[in-house]
Amino acid sequence: MRRVPEIQGLRAVCIFAVLIFHTSQRWLPSGYLGVDAFFGISGFVITGLIIDQHRSGRFSLRQFYIARAARLLPSLMVTVALTVVGFSLLYGFNDFRPLSLSALAAALSTSNILFWMEAGYFDEISKYKPLLHTWSLGVEEQFYLIWPLSLTFLLGWRKVALGVIALFTLLGLAAAVAASATSPDAVFFLTPFRLHQFGFGAIFALLSRSRQDFLADGLLKLLVIGAGLLLCAMSLASFQSTLSQVAAQSAASLAAAIGCWAAVALHARGCRSLLGGRLAVFFGDRSYAIYLAHWPVIIAFLTLVEEPTKFQRLGMLALSVAAGLVLSAAVEHPFRLKGKHDPARGRKLAASLGSAVAAVTVAGAALLAPQRWWLKPGETAVEARAVAAELNAALQTVCRVPITAQTRASDVEACFSSTEKNVLVIGDSKAAAIALALTQYPEIRVTELSLSGCPPYLGTDESLLRWQSDNLQPCRIVPGGPWAQVGELILTLRGLQGVVLAGNTNAQEFSARHLVENVAWLQGRSFVPAVVDNTPLWITSVIRLHDAHRIVANDLRPFMDLHHYPYQRDRASVIQQESARRGVHTVKVLDTLCGASCPAYTGDRIMYFDKVHLTAAGASVLGQSGAFDHFVNGVLGRQPAYTMK
C-alpha cells in the first residue's frame, strides 16, 4: 500500500491527543482515544497492504513478519533497554522489580496481559510504570500475529470476505460491551476485546478497493478533516462509565477508519487536504517513536517533580516530543527496510534481532538484581511483596466476607461465634486493617464485610450514589450502589453485638452531610456502633519513601498530603461531634497514628503499605493503642454503651 499523507496526518492528531492527555488529564480528559484511533488506522493500513500484495501475487507471510520486525523492534527494544537502565538510577527496589518484569513483557509483546493482571490504566500507581504504554503495542503485535494468516484465508473467498469480517467485528464489539460491566480491565487491555477496532479499519480497507467515484472531492476532504475534528472533540469530553468508554473507543476507531478510507480516495485523485500538510505528515511519520519515548520521559519527570506546575508540564510535553524525534532519527528510520531488495537488509535484520536479544537480556538481568544493591549500610530491607504476604497471613485470623450482589445474611452469620461477642467491620479496603487491629482484643470475634474501592455510604443522597456509580467501578455491582442492601442485611443479623464503619472519605464528594448521615444510620441500633475517621494520607507510598531514603527520624510529617489534610481534619471533627451527639463511638485513627510525630516504623517493621493503607505492623500498633477500648468495653458490657473519651 502506497504512503498516503492524510493517513500520516491522522496519526499526528492521534499522537498529540495521547501526549496532551498524559501531560495533564485536565487538559484533554479523553485524549487516550488517540490510541483507539491508532487501532483503526492499523487495521486499515495492514489490511490494505495485505490485499494489494495478495492481488499482485507478491504476498509472503515470511516477508510480512520480517518487515514488521524491522519496523517495530529496534525502536521498542532501545526504549525498553534505556528505560530499565535509566530508572535503575531513579527507582528503589520495590519499584524497579515490577519495571524489570514489565520490560521483559514488553520485549515479548505480552505487556498488555501483564498490566491486565496487575492493575488499571488510570490508577494512581500507573504513575510508577514507565512501560505501561507498551500495552497497546502488545495488542497491536498480537493482532499482527493472527491477522495476516486469517485475512489471506478469507481473501480466497472475496465475495464473502467483507461480510465475514463485518460479522466478527460486530461480535467483537458485542463482547466488549457485554464484558464492560463485569471485567473492565480485561476489556481495556486484552486483544480479543480490541479486535473489533482493527476490524473497522479492515472493513474500510476492503471498501477502499472498490469504486469511490460517487463521492465528490469536497465530501472526501470533509470526511478526512471530520475524522480528525471528531477525535479532538471526543478527547475534550469525559466518559465516566465503562460502557460509555467502550462506545467512545469504538467510535474513535471507526472515525479513523472512515478518515483513512476517504484519504485513500483523495490520494487516488491527486487531491490533498489540510491533514496532508508537511507539518502534520512530519509528526505522523514519527508518531511511533514519539509514542515510545513520551511515557518514560513523563514518568521520569513526575518521579523527580511531585506536583509539576503548568509551565513544567509544557516543558515535559516538549521534552517528550524531542525524545521521540531523537529516537526516530537515530533508530527508527535508519533501520527501516526500504523494500525487499534493500542493500542493507541483512544488517538491519541483524540489528532488529540483536536489539530484541539485548532488551530481553537487560530486562532479565534487572529482574534478578538483588535487593542489597539499593540498601545503604545497616539499612533494613523492606520488600513490598513480603509486606503484602505478611498482611494476608495476619488477615487469616479475620473472617472476611466480600460484598457482592449475592451476599446474604447467612454468609455473615456463618462467621459468628456462639461463645464470643461478635463485631462486624464494614467498609472498603481500609476495613481490613481495622478488622485486624480489633483482633488484639481476644474477647471478641471479628468479621469483615467489605468492598474494596467503594467507600461505605448509608445515606440517601442520590447525587453521591450516582457519583459513586459513575466513578467507582466496584460500586456498580448493585444498581444504585451496594450500601443500601448492606444496611438492610446488617439489621437482619442474629448474634451481632458491635458494628464498626470504616472507609475512605478523602474524596471531596463526601461532604460533612454524608458523614453525618453515616453516623445517624448507626444511632439507636441494637448493637454497639462505632465509626472510624481516616488514616493519614501521604503524598506517595511510604514504602517508596523508604526506598528513596527520604524518611528522617522515623517521622512522616514532611510527607503529609497537605491538599487533603485540612479535609481530613474537618471530617474527623464532624465525625467526633456527631458521634458524641448521637451516642456513637469514635475511633480516632488520625490522632492515634499522627500525634507529636507520625511514625513510619514500629521497630524495624514498616507501618504503611502505600499512601494510606496500614500494614500488619501498622494495624497491630493501632490495635494496641487503646483507640478501640471504649467501643470494645461497650460491646463486652463493661461500661455503658457509650462514654466520651
XYZ file of C-alpha atoms in Angstrom:
645
model
C 0.000 0.000 0.000
C 1.369 3.384 -1.023
C 2.028 6.001 1.628
C -0.942 8.387 1.965
C -0.099 11.798 3.501
C -3.531 12.273 5.090
C -3.218 8.999 6.982
C 0.052 10.245 8.430
C -1.767 13.462 9.336
C -4.386 11.449 11.221
C -1.559 9.726 13.080
C -0.245 13.155 14.088
C -3.640 14.084 15.552
C -3.696 10.785 17.456
C -0.231 11.112 18.942
C -0.769 14.659 20.151
C -4.096 13.687 21.725
C -2.279 10.987 23.699
C 0.627 13.288 24.581
C -1.613 16.036 25.927
C -3.713 13.538 27.898
C -0.636 12.069 29.551
C 0.819 15.507 30.231
C -2.341 16.548 32.085
C -5.670 14.750 32.029
C -7.370 18.039 32.848
C -6.247 19.497 29.526
C -7.682 16.674 27.422
C -9.795 14.305 29.574
C -10.214 11.638 26.883
C -7.037 12.077 24.862
C -6.387 8.369 25.369
C -8.810 7.861 22.462
C -5.830 8.593 20.227
C -4.663 5.034 20.937
C -8.055 3.683 19.868
C -7.845 5.685 16.650
C -4.382 4.176 16.068
C -6.002 0.730 16.210
C -8.451 1.717 13.477
C -5.615 3.120 11.343
C -3.506 -0.018 11.846
C -6.393 -2.256 10.834
C -6.862 -0.200 7.668
C -3.193 0.040 6.673
C -2.228 -3.576 7.379
C -5.334 -4.957 5.684
C -4.785 -2.713 2.654
C -1.154 -3.771 2.413
C -2.026 -7.473 2.509
C -4.874 -7.079 -0.019
C -2.672 -5.234 -2.527
C 0.179 -7.730 -2.242
C -2.212 -10.691 -2.358
C -3.856 -9.433 -5.553
C -0.489 -8.951 -7.248
C 0.733 -12.368 -6.112
C 3.567 -10.860 -4.057
C 2.301 -11.542 -0.530
C 4.514 -13.640 1.731
C 3.873 -14.249 5.417
C 7.617 -14.525 5.987
C 8.322 -11.184 4.330
C 5.418 -9.576 6.183
C 6.755 -10.582 9.600
C 10.314 -9.621 8.670
C 9.129 -6.159 7.614
C 7.063 -5.746 10.810
C 10.010 -6.804 12.964
C 12.368 -4.360 11.246
C 9.749 -1.615 11.565
C 8.845 -2.117 15.230
C 11.563 -3.959 17.133
C 14.630 -1.671 17.076
C 12.851 1.403 18.485
C 10.871 -0.640 21.003
C 13.866 -2.580 22.265
C 16.044 0.521 22.560
C 13.254 2.185 24.542
C 12.922 -0.836 26.836
C 16.666 -1.106 27.470
C 17.188 2.629 28.060
C 14.168 2.760 30.376
C 15.483 -0.080 32.519
C 18.966 1.427 32.730
C 17.723 4.977 33.339
C 15.191 4.093 36.014
C 17.694 1.948 37.884
C 19.090 5.327 38.967
C 15.677 6.758 39.923
C 13.838 3.832 41.490
C 14.263 1.815 44.635
C 13.979 -1.951 44.705
C 10.196 -2.142 45.123
C 9.539 -0.049 42.009
C 12.431 -1.387 39.968
C 11.457 -5.056 40.271
C 7.997 -4.529 38.645
C 9.640 -2.337 35.986
C 12.032 -5.170 35.126
C 9.118 -7.568 34.775
C 7.204 -5.142 32.547
C 10.352 -4.659 30.425
C 10.546 -8.397 29.847
C 6.832 -8.481 28.982
C 7.223 -5.549 26.566
C 10.127 -7.261 24.815
C 7.972 -10.387 24.439
C 4.864 -8.469 23.257
C 2.796 -9.512 26.281
C 2.770 -6.362 28.403
C -0.973 -5.871 27.921
C -1.543 -9.232 29.621
C 0.829 -8.362 32.468
C -0.797 -4.989 33.141
C -4.258 -6.547 32.995
C -3.159 -8.923 35.759
C -1.669 -6.108 37.834
C -3.864 -3.021 37.847
C -5.921 -0.468 35.963
C -4.583 2.005 33.411
C -5.995 5.027 35.248
C -4.807 4.022 38.731
C -2.529 6.327 40.696
C 0.043 3.549 40.710
C 0.305 3.835 36.904
C 2.463 6.864 37.636
C 5.227 4.410 38.562
C 5.035 2.156 35.493
C 7.339 3.690 32.862
C 6.471 0.998 30.304
C 2.716 0.983 30.877
C 2.135 2.481 27.431
C 3.538 -0.649 25.777
C 0.224 -2.399 26.490
C -1.109 -1.021 23.192
C 1.942 -2.326 21.327
C 1.269 -5.745 22.828
C -2.273 -5.586 21.449
C -1.028 -4.481 18.004
C 1.673 -7.124 17.814
C -0.775 -9.849 18.812
C -3.111 -8.575 16.076
C -0.235 -8.739 13.554
C 0.389 -12.323 14.618
C -3.108 -13.605 13.829
C -4.474 -11.250 11.160
C -2.296 -11.903 8.058
C -2.982 -15.639 8.073
C -6.699 -15.112 8.759
C -7.034 -12.490 6.026
C -5.197 -14.467 3.341
C -7.557 -17.361 4.051
C -10.610 -15.086 3.709
C -9.344 -13.477 0.509
C -9.739 -16.855 -1.158
C -13.488 -16.153 -0.970
C -13.562 -12.474 -1.918
C -17.337 -12.244 -2.184
C -17.882 -13.271 1.433
C -14.711 -11.772 2.969
C -16.300 -8.404 3.725
C -19.380 -9.997 5.300
C -17.326 -12.355 7.471
C -15.050 -9.550 8.703
C -18.076 -7.340 9.413
C -19.747 -10.166 11.352
C -16.684 -10.824 13.504
C -16.249 -7.087 14.070
C -19.814 -6.791 15.359
C -19.385 -9.880 17.534
C -16.185 -8.395 18.980
C -17.956 -5.130 19.735
C -20.820 -7.016 21.386
C -18.346 -8.979 23.524
C -16.639 -5.763 24.667
C -19.983 -4.185 25.569
C -21.177 -7.313 27.393
C -17.975 -7.642 29.438
C -17.568 -3.924 30.181
C -19.633 -4.014 33.381
C -18.023 -7.066 34.966
C -14.485 -7.103 33.528
C -13.496 -3.524 32.606
C -9.750 -4.147 32.897
C -9.961 -7.154 30.585
C -11.950 -5.118 28.054
C -9.306 -2.406 28.188
C -6.136 -4.499 27.995
C -6.867 -7.780 26.254
C -6.675 -8.231 22.488
C -9.935 -10.187 21.965
C -11.895 -7.166 23.223
C -9.944 -4.848 20.902
C -10.163 -6.798 17.643
C -13.346 -5.022 16.550
C -11.396 -1.741 16.463
C -8.941 -3.222 13.969
C -11.963 -4.740 12.243
C -13.387 -1.299 11.471
C -10.152 -0.462 9.674
C -10.184 -3.783 7.827
C -13.755 -3.229 6.599
C -12.950 0.184 5.151
C -9.698 -1.106 3.652
C -11.761 -3.631 1.687
C -14.262 -0.936 0.715
C -11.443 1.342 -0.444
C -10.553 -1.214 -3.128
C -13.983 -0.761 -4.768
C -15.331 2.225 -6.734
C -15.320 5.560 -4.911
C -16.089 7.975 -7.732
C -19.626 8.517 -6.440
C -18.285 10.917 -3.773
C -17.238 14.478 -4.571
C -13.739 15.677 -3.673
C -15.173 18.169 -1.202
C -17.066 15.470 0.669
C -13.980 13.271 0.857
C -11.953 16.168 2.266
C -14.719 16.787 4.783
C -14.590 13.148 5.880
C -10.808 13.260 6.358
C -10.843 16.527 8.299
C -14.007 15.446 10.106
C -12.299 12.315 11.420
C -9.555 14.431 12.971
C -12.006 17.000 14.343
C -14.258 14.296 15.789
C -11.299 12.749 17.587
C -10.385 16.167 19.017
C -13.979 16.824 20.108
C -14.310 13.415 21.767
C -10.976 13.928 23.531
C -12.390 17.040 25.198
C -15.348 15.090 26.603
C -15.293 12.932 29.716
C -16.600 9.366 29.581
C -17.187 8.122 33.118
C -18.829 4.724 32.836
C -17.029 1.737 31.353
C -19.811 1.287 28.796
C -19.513 4.878 27.576
C -15.735 4.430 27.337
C -16.168 1.328 25.162
C -18.577 3.276 22.948
C -16.173 6.224 22.671
C -13.182 3.979 21.950
C -15.100 2.142 19.244
C -16.288 5.432 17.741
C -12.695 6.740 17.651
C -11.533 3.631 15.768
C -14.460 3.841 13.365
C -13.867 7.545 12.699
C -10.178 6.887 11.997
C -11.088 4.043 9.610
C -13.524 6.274 7.703
C -10.894 9.018 7.584
C -8.353 6.579 6.107
C -10.877 5.394 3.520
C -11.578 8.978 2.421
C -7.847 9.790 2.433
C -7.076 6.925 0.035
C -9.858 8.069 -2.296
C -8.489 11.626 -2.269
C -4.959 10.408 -2.875
C -6.081 8.344 -5.881
C -7.481 11.516 -7.455
C -4.325 13.515 -6.782
C -6.088 15.743 -4.223
C -4.809 16.870 -0.827
C -6.406 18.111 2.391
C -5.198 20.021 5.431
C -4.139 16.806 7.185
C -1.797 16.091 4.278
C 0.281 19.183 5.060
C 4.022 18.936 5.689
C 3.923 19.564 9.434
C 1.158 17.021 10.051
C 2.926 14.426 7.902
C 6.254 15.133 9.647
C 4.859 14.268 13.078
C 2.720 11.440 11.712
C 5.804 9.787 10.223
C 7.434 9.905 13.654
C 4.365 9.113 15.761
C 5.549 5.605 16.679
C 8.883 6.818 18.047
C 7.224 9.738 19.850
C 4.721 7.351 21.431
C 7.502 5.041 22.610
C 9.602 7.822 24.117
C 6.954 10.038 25.685
C 5.765 7.940 28.630
C 9.177 7.077 30.162
C 10.106 10.773 29.860
C 6.888 11.838 31.597
C 7.284 9.266 34.380
C 10.909 10.275 34.961
C 9.774 13.889 35.208
C 6.965 13.054 37.654
C 9.345 10.960 39.740
C 11.606 13.981 40.192
C 8.855 16.619 40.458
C 5.892 15.513 42.617
C 3.434 18.249 41.556
C 4.620 19.965 38.347
C 3.334 23.427 37.503
C 1.557 24.206 34.246
C 4.791 25.504 32.700
C 6.711 22.451 33.879
C 4.076 20.250 32.240
C 4.508 22.155 28.988
C 8.244 21.538 29.263
C 7.525 17.867 29.916
C 5.435 17.760 26.734
C 8.163 19.418 24.667
C 10.813 17.092 26.101
C 8.664 14.060 25.236
C 8.356 15.169 21.609
C 12.084 15.919 21.404
C 12.983 12.484 22.788
C 10.704 10.869 20.213
C 12.289 12.810 17.365
C 15.758 11.722 18.501
C 14.640 8.083 18.712
C 13.125 8.318 15.244
C 16.236 9.870 13.702
C 18.742 7.631 15.486
C 16.953 4.276 15.417
C 13.571 4.057 13.694
C 14.310 5.449 10.239
C 17.886 4.135 9.797
C 16.751 0.550 10.459
C 13.503 0.588 8.474
C 13.600 -1.722 5.429
C 13.394 0.038 2.062
C 11.740 -2.724 0.099
C 12.566 -6.376 -0.401
C 15.862 -5.621 -2.118
C 17.233 -3.127 0.402
C 21.070 -3.463 0.131
C 21.374 -3.116 3.914
C 18.652 -5.685 4.554
C 20.884 -8.214 6.342
C 22.423 -5.603 8.621
C 19.032 -4.149 9.534
C 17.516 -7.540 10.290
C 20.529 -8.426 12.425
C 20.103 -5.148 14.292
C 16.410 -5.910 14.882
C 17.187 -9.353 16.250
C 20.141 -8.050 18.251
C 18.077 -5.290 19.839
C 15.475 -7.843 20.923
C 18.112 -10.116 22.460
C 19.764 -7.156 24.198
C 16.472 -5.880 25.624
C 15.479 -9.307 26.935
C 18.950 -9.725 28.471
C 18.827 -6.319 30.185
C 15.299 -6.922 31.479
C 16.160 -10.412 32.698
C 19.321 -9.254 34.460
C 17.423 -6.404 36.114
C 14.731 -8.808 37.285
C 17.367 -10.945 39.004
C 19.185 -7.999 40.634
C 19.424 -8.486 44.438
C 17.771 -6.008 46.790
C 21.035 -5.294 48.615
C 22.177 -3.154 45.677
C 19.656 -0.499 46.768
C 20.362 -0.598 50.514
C 22.599 1.703 52.493
C 24.915 0.121 55.110
C 22.870 -1.029 58.106
C 19.537 -0.266 56.435
C 16.635 -2.687 56.831
C 15.243 -4.244 53.670
C 11.539 -3.690 53.034
C 10.080 -5.745 50.206
C 6.534 -4.878 49.177
C 5.661 -8.465 48.292
C 6.803 -9.699 51.704
C 4.850 -6.944 53.466
C 1.732 -7.872 51.485
C 2.233 -11.561 52.264
C 2.567 -10.776 55.986
C -0.676 -8.767 55.895
C -2.542 -11.531 54.079
C -1.267 -14.102 56.567
C -2.348 -11.944 59.519
C -5.805 -11.490 57.999
C -6.365 -15.248 58.255
C -7.459 -14.516 61.838
C -10.372 -12.452 60.476
C -13.441 -13.998 58.872
C -13.777 -11.952 55.674
C -16.961 -11.746 53.622
C -16.811 -9.878 50.294
C -19.774 -7.727 49.322
C -21.365 -8.938 46.109
C -24.824 -8.769 44.610
C -25.398 -12.258 46.063
C -24.145 -11.659 49.641
C -26.673 -12.911 52.197
C -27.064 -12.593 55.970
C -26.277 -16.289 56.319
C -22.823 -15.677 54.760
C -22.002 -13.260 57.580
C -23.651 -15.267 60.359
C -21.534 -18.272 59.366
C -18.551 -16.311 60.727
C -20.145 -15.560 64.100
C -19.157 -17.205 67.368
C -21.641 -18.541 69.901
C -19.232 -18.001 72.799
C -17.573 -14.660 71.948
C -19.007 -11.223 71.272
C -19.369 -10.661 67.531
C -18.133 -7.432 65.945
C -18.698 -6.642 62.271
C -16.378 -4.217 60.445
C -17.956 -2.833 57.272
C -16.241 -0.643 54.695
C -13.886 -0.548 51.732
C -10.228 -1.618 51.533
C -9.493 0.221 54.795
C -11.742 -2.172 56.686
C -9.106 -4.928 56.575
C -6.612 -3.080 58.791
C -9.362 -2.011 61.210
C -10.585 -5.594 61.496
C -7.014 -6.772 62.027
C -6.467 -4.133 64.726
C -9.552 -5.397 66.583
C -8.099 -8.916 66.740
C -5.848 -7.542 69.505
C -8.902 -7.985 71.758
C -9.224 -11.758 72.403
C -12.735 -11.484 73.887
C -14.372 -10.581 70.567
C -14.870 -12.360 67.262
C -14.150 -10.061 64.297
C -15.860 -10.354 60.904
C -15.115 -8.093 57.943
C -17.787 -7.246 55.345
C -16.159 -5.093 52.684
C -15.975 -3.969 49.083
C -12.582 -2.595 48.056
C -12.774 0.678 46.143
C -16.319 1.552 47.263
C -16.435 3.730 50.426
C -19.449 3.000 52.657
C -22.380 5.400 52.438
C -25.585 4.501 54.259
C -27.488 7.688 53.403
C -29.905 8.550 50.617
C -28.280 11.407 48.661
C -28.922 10.447 45.029
C -26.140 12.711 43.726
C -23.487 10.927 45.814
C -24.868 7.500 44.941
C -24.761 8.488 41.263
C -21.195 9.788 41.628
C -20.093 6.510 43.217
C -21.720 4.507 40.443
C -20.237 6.668 37.672
C -16.712 6.974 39.057
C -16.078 3.913 41.244
C -16.415 0.727 39.239
C -16.717 -1.613 42.287
C -19.817 0.308 43.425
C -21.644 -0.834 40.282
C -22.086 -4.426 41.440
C -25.599 -3.486 42.558
C -27.749 -0.951 40.658
C -27.936 2.181 42.786
C -24.950 1.072 44.883
C -24.425 -1.802 47.348
C -24.681 0.008 50.670
C -28.466 0.191 50.995
C -28.504 -3.591 50.565
C -25.704 -3.945 53.143
C -27.610 -1.761 55.613
C -30.702 -3.944 55.302
C -28.580 -7.072 55.664
C -26.956 -5.848 58.894
C -30.325 -5.216 60.524
C -31.296 -8.868 59.998
C -28.148 -10.368 61.546
C -28.577 -12.503 64.657
C -25.924 -12.579 67.372
C -24.340 -9.246 66.414
C -23.053 -7.118 69.305
C -20.995 -4.396 67.575
C -20.582 -2.676 64.202
C -17.611 -0.565 63.096
C -17.925 1.622 59.992
C -14.558 2.186 58.276
C -13.942 3.704 54.865
C -12.062 6.208 52.759
C -13.875 9.551 52.672
C -10.998 11.618 51.260
C -12.914 12.393 48.071
C -14.369 15.900 48.206
C -17.706 14.495 47.045
C -18.078 13.112 50.588
C -19.318 16.215 52.365
C -19.960 16.737 56.075
C -23.620 15.965 55.382
C -22.773 12.486 54.126
C -20.619 11.737 57.161
C -23.478 12.851 59.407
C -25.834 10.500 57.553
C -23.473 7.581 58.146
C -23.311 8.329 61.869
C -27.083 8.858 62.033
C -27.698 5.448 60.477
C -25.734 3.826 63.321
C -27.671 5.647 66.039
C -30.082 3.740 68.257
C -29.421 0.261 66.891
C -29.490 -2.938 68.925
C -25.730 -3.306 68.518
C -22.932 -1.072 69.844
C -21.901 1.263 66.998
C -18.571 2.882 66.142
C -17.245 4.947 63.262
C -13.585 5.274 62.264
C -12.099 8.509 60.971
C -9.491 8.478 58.201
C -5.972 7.134 58.383
C -3.266 9.677 57.462
C -2.751 10.294 53.754
C 0.786 10.697 52.387
C 1.973 12.243 49.133
C 3.265 8.885 47.919
C 3.741 5.298 49.033
C 5.591 5.022 52.348
C 7.492 2.014 51.002
C 8.562 4.230 48.110
C 9.759 6.893 50.570
C 11.717 4.193 52.394
C 13.317 3.014 49.145
C 14.350 6.588 48.350
C 15.937 7.003 51.832
C 13.741 10.066 52.475
C 12.314 9.191 55.918
C 14.275 11.001 58.635
C 13.941 10.353 62.392
C 11.037 7.950 61.810
C 8.655 10.834 61.108
C 6.342 11.074 58.100
C 5.025 14.572 58.809
C 7.066 16.164 55.967
C 5.188 13.889 53.566
C 1.647 14.654 54.701
C -0.697 15.292 51.773
C -1.403 18.937 52.565
C -4.075 19.147 49.875
C -6.267 16.596 51.668
C -5.131 17.129 55.267
C -7.496 20.068 56.022
C -10.407 17.990 54.716
C -9.313 15.051 56.836
C -9.169 17.187 59.974
C -12.534 18.818 59.244
C -14.164 15.464 58.627
C -12.615 13.908 61.720
C -14.078 16.807 63.714
C -17.520 16.303 62.141
C -17.433 12.578 62.909
C -16.409 13.181 66.519
C -19.052 15.855 67.146
C -21.890 13.928 65.521
C -20.871 10.695 67.215
C -20.834 12.368 70.621
C -24.268 13.880 69.968
C -25.790 10.609 68.781
C -24.169 8.134 71.178
C -21.857 6.531 68.632
C -18.247 5.667 69.444
C -15.458 7.401 67.514
C -12.194 5.604 66.799
C -9.635 8.391 66.387
C -7.197 6.774 63.969
C -5.784 10.041 62.631
C -4.880 11.319 66.112
C -3.601 7.928 67.234
C -1.192 7.457 64.340
C -0.184 11.095 63.994
C 0.359 12.916 67.263
C 3.605 14.691 68.106
C 5.105 12.724 65.228
C 3.877 10.349 62.530
C 5.972 7.178 62.785
C 6.731 5.189 59.658
C 8.139 2.191 61.533
C 7.454 0.196 64.645
C 10.799 -1.345 65.448
C 12.160 -2.338 62.040
C 8.705 -3.021 60.532
C 7.060 -0.506 58.224
C 3.545 0.656 59.187
C 2.086 1.661 55.801
C 1.887 -0.322 52.609
C 1.164 2.579 50.245
C -0.144 6.140 50.613
C -2.895 5.269 53.062
C -3.248 1.545 53.875
C -1.772 0.076 57.041
C 0.436 -2.998 57.062
C 0.051 -5.805 59.594
C 2.545 -3.936 61.788
C 0.562 -0.696 61.490
C -2.695 -2.465 62.337
C -1.034 -4.022 65.376
C 0.117 -0.597 66.608
C -3.403 0.772 66.168
C -4.960 -2.195 67.970
C -2.593 -1.876 70.933
C -3.011 1.904 71.208
C -6.258 1.787 73.172
C -8.164 3.608 70.427
C -10.838 0.872 70.445
C -11.058 0.423 74.243
C -14.299 2.334 74.838
C -16.025 0.626 71.939
C -14.883 -2.862 72.952
C -15.835 -2.250 76.585
C -19.276 -1.238 75.384
C -19.552 -4.441 73.352
C -18.460 -6.502 76.357
C -20.872 -4.683 78.664
C -18.109 -3.429 80.950
C -19.427 0.136 80.777
C -22.387 1.972 79.289
C -22.727 1.543 75.536
C -21.237 4.979 75.001
C -18.976 7.261 77.023
C -16.933 10.142 75.690
C -13.226 9.530 75.759
